[in-house]
mmCIF file of C-alpha atoms in Angstrom:
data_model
loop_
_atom_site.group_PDB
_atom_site.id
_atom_site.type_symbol
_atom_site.label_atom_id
_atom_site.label_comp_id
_atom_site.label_asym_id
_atom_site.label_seq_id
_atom_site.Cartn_x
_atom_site.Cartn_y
_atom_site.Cartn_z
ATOM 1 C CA UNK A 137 0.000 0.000 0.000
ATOM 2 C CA UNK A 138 2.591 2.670 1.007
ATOM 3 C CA UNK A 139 5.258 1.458 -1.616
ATOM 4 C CA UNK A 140 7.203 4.870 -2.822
ATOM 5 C CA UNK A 141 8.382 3.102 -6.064
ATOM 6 C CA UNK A 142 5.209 -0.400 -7.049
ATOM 7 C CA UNK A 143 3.024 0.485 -4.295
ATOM 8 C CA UNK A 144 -0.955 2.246 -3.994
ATOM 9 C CA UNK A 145 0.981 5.638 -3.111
ATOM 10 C CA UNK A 146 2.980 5.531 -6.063
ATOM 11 C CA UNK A 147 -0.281 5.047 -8.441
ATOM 12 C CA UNK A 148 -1.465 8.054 -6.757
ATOM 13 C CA UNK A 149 1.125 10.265 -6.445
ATOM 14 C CA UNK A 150 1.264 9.410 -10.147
ATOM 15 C CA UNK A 151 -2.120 10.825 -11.161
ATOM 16 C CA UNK A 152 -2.130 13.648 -8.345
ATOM 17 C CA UNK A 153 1.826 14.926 -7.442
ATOM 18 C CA UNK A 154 0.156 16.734 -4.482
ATOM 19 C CA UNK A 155 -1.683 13.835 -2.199
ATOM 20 C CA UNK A 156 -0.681 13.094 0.625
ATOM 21 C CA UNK A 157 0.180 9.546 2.203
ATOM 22 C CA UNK A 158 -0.999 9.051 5.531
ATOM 23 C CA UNK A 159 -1.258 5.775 7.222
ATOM 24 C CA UNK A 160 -4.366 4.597 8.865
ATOM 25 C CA UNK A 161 -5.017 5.432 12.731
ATOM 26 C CA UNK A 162 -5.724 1.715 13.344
ATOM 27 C CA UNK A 163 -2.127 0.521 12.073
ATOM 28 C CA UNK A 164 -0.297 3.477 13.703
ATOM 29 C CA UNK A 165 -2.142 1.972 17.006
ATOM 30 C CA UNK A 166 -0.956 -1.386 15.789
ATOM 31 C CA UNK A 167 2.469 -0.147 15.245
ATOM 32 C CA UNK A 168 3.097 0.998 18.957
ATOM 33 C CA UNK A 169 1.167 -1.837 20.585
ATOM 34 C CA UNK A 170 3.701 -4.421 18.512
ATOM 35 C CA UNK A 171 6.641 -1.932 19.247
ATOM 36 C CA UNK A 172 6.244 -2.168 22.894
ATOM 37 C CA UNK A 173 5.493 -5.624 23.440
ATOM 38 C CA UNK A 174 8.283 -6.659 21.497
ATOM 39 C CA UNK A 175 10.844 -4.476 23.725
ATOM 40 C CA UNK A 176 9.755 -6.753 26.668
ATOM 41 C CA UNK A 177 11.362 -10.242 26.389
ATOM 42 C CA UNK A 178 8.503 -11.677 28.729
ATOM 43 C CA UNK A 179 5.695 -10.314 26.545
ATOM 44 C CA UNK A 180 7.655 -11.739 23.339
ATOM 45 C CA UNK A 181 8.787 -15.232 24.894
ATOM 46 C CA UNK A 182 4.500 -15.610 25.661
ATOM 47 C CA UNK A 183 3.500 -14.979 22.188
ATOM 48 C CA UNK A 184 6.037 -17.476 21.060
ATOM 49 C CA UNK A 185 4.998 -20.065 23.571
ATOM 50 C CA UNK A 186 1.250 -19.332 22.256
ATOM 51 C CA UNK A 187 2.632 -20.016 18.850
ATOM 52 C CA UNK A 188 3.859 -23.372 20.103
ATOM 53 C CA UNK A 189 0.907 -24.515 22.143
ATOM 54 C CA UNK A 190 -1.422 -23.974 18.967
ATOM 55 C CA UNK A 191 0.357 -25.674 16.486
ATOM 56 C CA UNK A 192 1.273 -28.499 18.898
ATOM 57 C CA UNK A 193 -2.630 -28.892 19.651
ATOM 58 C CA UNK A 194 -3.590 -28.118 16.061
ATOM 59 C CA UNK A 195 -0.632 -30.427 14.381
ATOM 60 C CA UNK A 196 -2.695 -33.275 13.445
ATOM 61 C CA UNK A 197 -7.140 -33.912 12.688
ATOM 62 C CA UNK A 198 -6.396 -36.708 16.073
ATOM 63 C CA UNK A 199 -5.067 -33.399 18.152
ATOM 64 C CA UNK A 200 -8.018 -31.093 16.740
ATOM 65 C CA UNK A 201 -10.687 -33.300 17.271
ATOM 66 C CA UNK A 202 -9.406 -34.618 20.859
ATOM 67 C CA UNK A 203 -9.497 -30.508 21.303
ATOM 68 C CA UNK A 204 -13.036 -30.323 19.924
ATOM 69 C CA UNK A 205 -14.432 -33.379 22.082
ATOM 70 C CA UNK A 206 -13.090 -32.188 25.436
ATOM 71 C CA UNK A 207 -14.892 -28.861 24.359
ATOM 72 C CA UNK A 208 -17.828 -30.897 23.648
ATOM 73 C CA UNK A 209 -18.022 -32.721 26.453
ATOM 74 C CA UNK A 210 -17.166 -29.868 28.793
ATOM 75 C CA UNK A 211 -20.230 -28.228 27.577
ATOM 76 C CA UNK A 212 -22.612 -31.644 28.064
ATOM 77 C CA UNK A 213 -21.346 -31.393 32.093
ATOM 78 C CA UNK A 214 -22.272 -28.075 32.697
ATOM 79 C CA UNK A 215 -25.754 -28.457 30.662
ATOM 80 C CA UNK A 216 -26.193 -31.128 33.138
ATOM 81 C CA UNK A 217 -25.463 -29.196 36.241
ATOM 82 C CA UNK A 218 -27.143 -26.390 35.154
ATOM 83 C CA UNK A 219 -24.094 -24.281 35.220
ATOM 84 C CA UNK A 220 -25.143 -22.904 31.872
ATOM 85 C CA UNK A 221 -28.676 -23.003 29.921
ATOM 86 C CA UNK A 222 -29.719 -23.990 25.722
ATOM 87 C CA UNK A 223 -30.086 -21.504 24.094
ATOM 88 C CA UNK A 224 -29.569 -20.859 19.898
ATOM 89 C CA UNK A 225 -26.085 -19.752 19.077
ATOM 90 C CA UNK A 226 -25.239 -20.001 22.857
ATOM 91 C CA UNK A 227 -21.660 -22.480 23.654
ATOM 92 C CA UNK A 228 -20.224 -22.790 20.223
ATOM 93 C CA UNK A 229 -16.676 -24.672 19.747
ATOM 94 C CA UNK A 230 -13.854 -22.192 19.829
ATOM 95 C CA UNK A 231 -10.831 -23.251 17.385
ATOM 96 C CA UNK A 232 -7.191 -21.650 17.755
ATOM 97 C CA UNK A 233 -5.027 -20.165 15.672
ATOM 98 C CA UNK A 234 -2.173 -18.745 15.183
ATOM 99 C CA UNK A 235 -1.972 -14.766 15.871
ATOM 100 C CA UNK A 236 -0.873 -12.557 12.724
ATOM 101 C CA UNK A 237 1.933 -10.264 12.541
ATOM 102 C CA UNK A 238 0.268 -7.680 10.115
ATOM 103 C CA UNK A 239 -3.174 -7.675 12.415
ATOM 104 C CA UNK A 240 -2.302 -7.182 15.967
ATOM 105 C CA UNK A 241 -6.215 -7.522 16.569
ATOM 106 C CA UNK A 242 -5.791 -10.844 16.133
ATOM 107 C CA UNK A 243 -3.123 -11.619 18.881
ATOM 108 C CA UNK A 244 -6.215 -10.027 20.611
ATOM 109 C CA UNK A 245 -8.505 -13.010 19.334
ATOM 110 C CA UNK A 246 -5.838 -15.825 19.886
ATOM 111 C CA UNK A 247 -5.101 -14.748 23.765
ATOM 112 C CA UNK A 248 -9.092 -14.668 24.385
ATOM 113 C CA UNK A 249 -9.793 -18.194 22.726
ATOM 114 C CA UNK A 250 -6.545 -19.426 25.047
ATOM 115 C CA UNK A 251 -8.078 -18.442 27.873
ATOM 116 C CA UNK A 252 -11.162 -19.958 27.177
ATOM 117 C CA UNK A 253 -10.124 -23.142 26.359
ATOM 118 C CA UNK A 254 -7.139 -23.711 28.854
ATOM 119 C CA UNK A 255 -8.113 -26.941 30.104
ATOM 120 C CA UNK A 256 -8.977 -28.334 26.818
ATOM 121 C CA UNK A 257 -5.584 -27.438 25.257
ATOM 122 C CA UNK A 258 -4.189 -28.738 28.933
ATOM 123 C CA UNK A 259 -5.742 -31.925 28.153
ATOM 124 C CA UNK A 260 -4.628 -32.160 24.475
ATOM 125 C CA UNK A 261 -0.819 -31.510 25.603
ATOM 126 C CA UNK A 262 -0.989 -34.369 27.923
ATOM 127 C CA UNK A 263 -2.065 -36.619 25.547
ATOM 128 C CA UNK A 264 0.657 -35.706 23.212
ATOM 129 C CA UNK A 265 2.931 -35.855 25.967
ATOM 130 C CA UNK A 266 1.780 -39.615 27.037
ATOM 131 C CA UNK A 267 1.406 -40.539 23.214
ATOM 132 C CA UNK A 268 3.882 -39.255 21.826
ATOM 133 C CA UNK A 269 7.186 -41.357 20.515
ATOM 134 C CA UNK A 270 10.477 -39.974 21.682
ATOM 135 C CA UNK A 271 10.639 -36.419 23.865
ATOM 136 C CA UNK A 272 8.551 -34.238 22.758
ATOM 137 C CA UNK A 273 8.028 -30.076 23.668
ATOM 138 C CA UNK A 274 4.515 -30.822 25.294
ATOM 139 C CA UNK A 275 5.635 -31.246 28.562
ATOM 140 C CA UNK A 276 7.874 -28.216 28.890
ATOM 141 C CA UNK A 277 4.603 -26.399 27.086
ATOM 142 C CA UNK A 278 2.635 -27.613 29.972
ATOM 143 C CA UNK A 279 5.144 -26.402 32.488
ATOM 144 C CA UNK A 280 5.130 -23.668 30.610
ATOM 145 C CA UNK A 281 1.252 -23.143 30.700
ATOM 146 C CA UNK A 282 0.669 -24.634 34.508
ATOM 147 C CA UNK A 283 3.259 -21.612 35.710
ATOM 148 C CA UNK A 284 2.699 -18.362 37.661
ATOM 149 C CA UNK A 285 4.398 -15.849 35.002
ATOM 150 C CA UNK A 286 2.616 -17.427 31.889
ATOM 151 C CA UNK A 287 -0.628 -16.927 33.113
ATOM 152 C CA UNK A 288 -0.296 -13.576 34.651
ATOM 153 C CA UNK A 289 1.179 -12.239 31.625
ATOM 154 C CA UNK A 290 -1.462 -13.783 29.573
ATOM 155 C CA UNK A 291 -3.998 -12.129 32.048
ATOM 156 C CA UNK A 292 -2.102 -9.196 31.962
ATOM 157 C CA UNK A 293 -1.871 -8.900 28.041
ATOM 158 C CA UNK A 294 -5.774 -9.573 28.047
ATOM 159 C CA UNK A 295 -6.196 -6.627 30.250
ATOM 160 C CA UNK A 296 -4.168 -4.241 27.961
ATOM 161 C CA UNK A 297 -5.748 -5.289 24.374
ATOM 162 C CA UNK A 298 -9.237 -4.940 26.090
ATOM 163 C CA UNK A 299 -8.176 -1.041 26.450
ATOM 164 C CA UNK A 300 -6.716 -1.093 22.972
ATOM 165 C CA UNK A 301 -8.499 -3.304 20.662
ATOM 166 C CA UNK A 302 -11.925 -1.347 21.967
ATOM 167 C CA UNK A 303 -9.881 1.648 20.035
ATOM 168 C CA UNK A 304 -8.666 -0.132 17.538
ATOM 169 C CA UNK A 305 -12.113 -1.464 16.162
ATOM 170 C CA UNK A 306 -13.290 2.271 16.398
ATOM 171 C CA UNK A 307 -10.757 3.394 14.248
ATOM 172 C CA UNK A 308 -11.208 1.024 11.373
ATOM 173 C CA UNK A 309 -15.096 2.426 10.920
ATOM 174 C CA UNK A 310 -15.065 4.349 7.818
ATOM 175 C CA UNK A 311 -18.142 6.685 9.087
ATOM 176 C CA UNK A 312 -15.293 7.914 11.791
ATOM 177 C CA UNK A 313 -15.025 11.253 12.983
ATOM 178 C CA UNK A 314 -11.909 12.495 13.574
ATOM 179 C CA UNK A 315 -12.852 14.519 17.069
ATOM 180 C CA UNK A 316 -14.460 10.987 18.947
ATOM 181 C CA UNK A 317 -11.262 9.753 17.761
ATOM 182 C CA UNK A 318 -8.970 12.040 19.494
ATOM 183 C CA UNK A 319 -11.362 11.437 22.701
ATOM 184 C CA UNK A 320 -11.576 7.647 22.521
ATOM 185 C CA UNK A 321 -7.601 8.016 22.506
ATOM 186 C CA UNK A 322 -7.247 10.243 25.701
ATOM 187 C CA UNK A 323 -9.118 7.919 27.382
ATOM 188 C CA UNK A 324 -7.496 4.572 26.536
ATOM 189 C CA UNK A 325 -4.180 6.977 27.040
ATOM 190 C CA UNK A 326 -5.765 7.712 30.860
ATOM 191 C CA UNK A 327 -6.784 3.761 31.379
ATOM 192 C CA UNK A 328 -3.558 2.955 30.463
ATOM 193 C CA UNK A 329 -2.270 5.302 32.737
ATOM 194 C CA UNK A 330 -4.368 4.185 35.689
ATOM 195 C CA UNK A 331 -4.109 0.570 34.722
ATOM 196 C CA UNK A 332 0.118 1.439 35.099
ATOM 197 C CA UNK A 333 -0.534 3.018 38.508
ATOM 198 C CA UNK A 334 -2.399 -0.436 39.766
ATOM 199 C CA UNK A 335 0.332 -2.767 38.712
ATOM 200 C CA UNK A 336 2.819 0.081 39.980
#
């Protein structure tokens, strides 16, 4: 897109010398949120644990559906109980994948869908882990998982893109107006802020 020589920009600049390029509030967001978390070796070693954990899980169809039946049958207990109630559209299967570099939102998506099914993907490391032939990474991935850091920073991260994925979907609407904009940013710049002064 902003390519000065092949790219969009250069097809404009081509039929009007005097645009302007300016990149898009979302990926300037996107840019800082990926600059950050990548100057913090704890924040950078979780995503590439995460990376791990869901292609280990995801590797084979055996691994995917074991993941899909202990959803399955996690759901059928808590019907029973009535932890939770029918309902259409209600307790769908969550799948995992693997969070994108371009879309940051989606490191958003992949940390939320961990969290919900932490058990399951427990359960599907084990079984690679007893199954497997030879050592194999699933049982330092469920160390990894089962320990104090890894899940507070994963709590931690979930925390910080609720603040700035809320923005982040703002900015992409195209009926945006450019004064909400500057508010919705003072505030997630203030909840930051106070979210700092907690963990301070």
């Amino acid at each position: 897109m902003r390519g000065e020589f092949n790219g969009l920009q250069r097809k404009i600049l081509d039929e009007n010398p005097y645009a302007f390029y300016v990149k898009c509030y979302d990926h300037r967001l996107q840019l800082v949120v990926v600059s950050v978390a990548s100057s913090c070796s704890s924040i950078h070693d979780l995503f590439e644990y995460i990376s791990l954990i869901v292609t280990t899980t995801s590797a084979s169809c055996k691994r995917r559906d074991a993941l899909t039946e202990a959803q399955h049958q996690d759901i059928l207990n808590k019907l029973e109980s009535g932890e939770i109630s029918i309902g259409r559209g209600l307790h769908q299967s969550y799948s995992l994948t693997k969070p994108g570099d371009t879309r940051w939102g989606s490191h958003n998506t992949t940390l939320i869908r961990l969290d919900q099914m932490w058990s399951f993907m427990l359960k599907v490391l084990i079984m690679v882990d007893e199954y497997g032939r030879g050592p194999s990474q699933a049982a330092g991935l469920i160390e990894k998982m089962e320990s104090f850091k890894f899940a507070f920073i994963l709590k931690l991260m979930l925390n910080l893109f609720g603040i700035t994925n809320e923005l982040s979907n703002v900015l992409q609407r195209k009926d945006l107006n450019i004064v909400i904009a500057m508010e919705l940013v003072d505030d997630v710049k203030a909840r930051l802020a106070k979210m700092r002064e907690r963990l301070g």
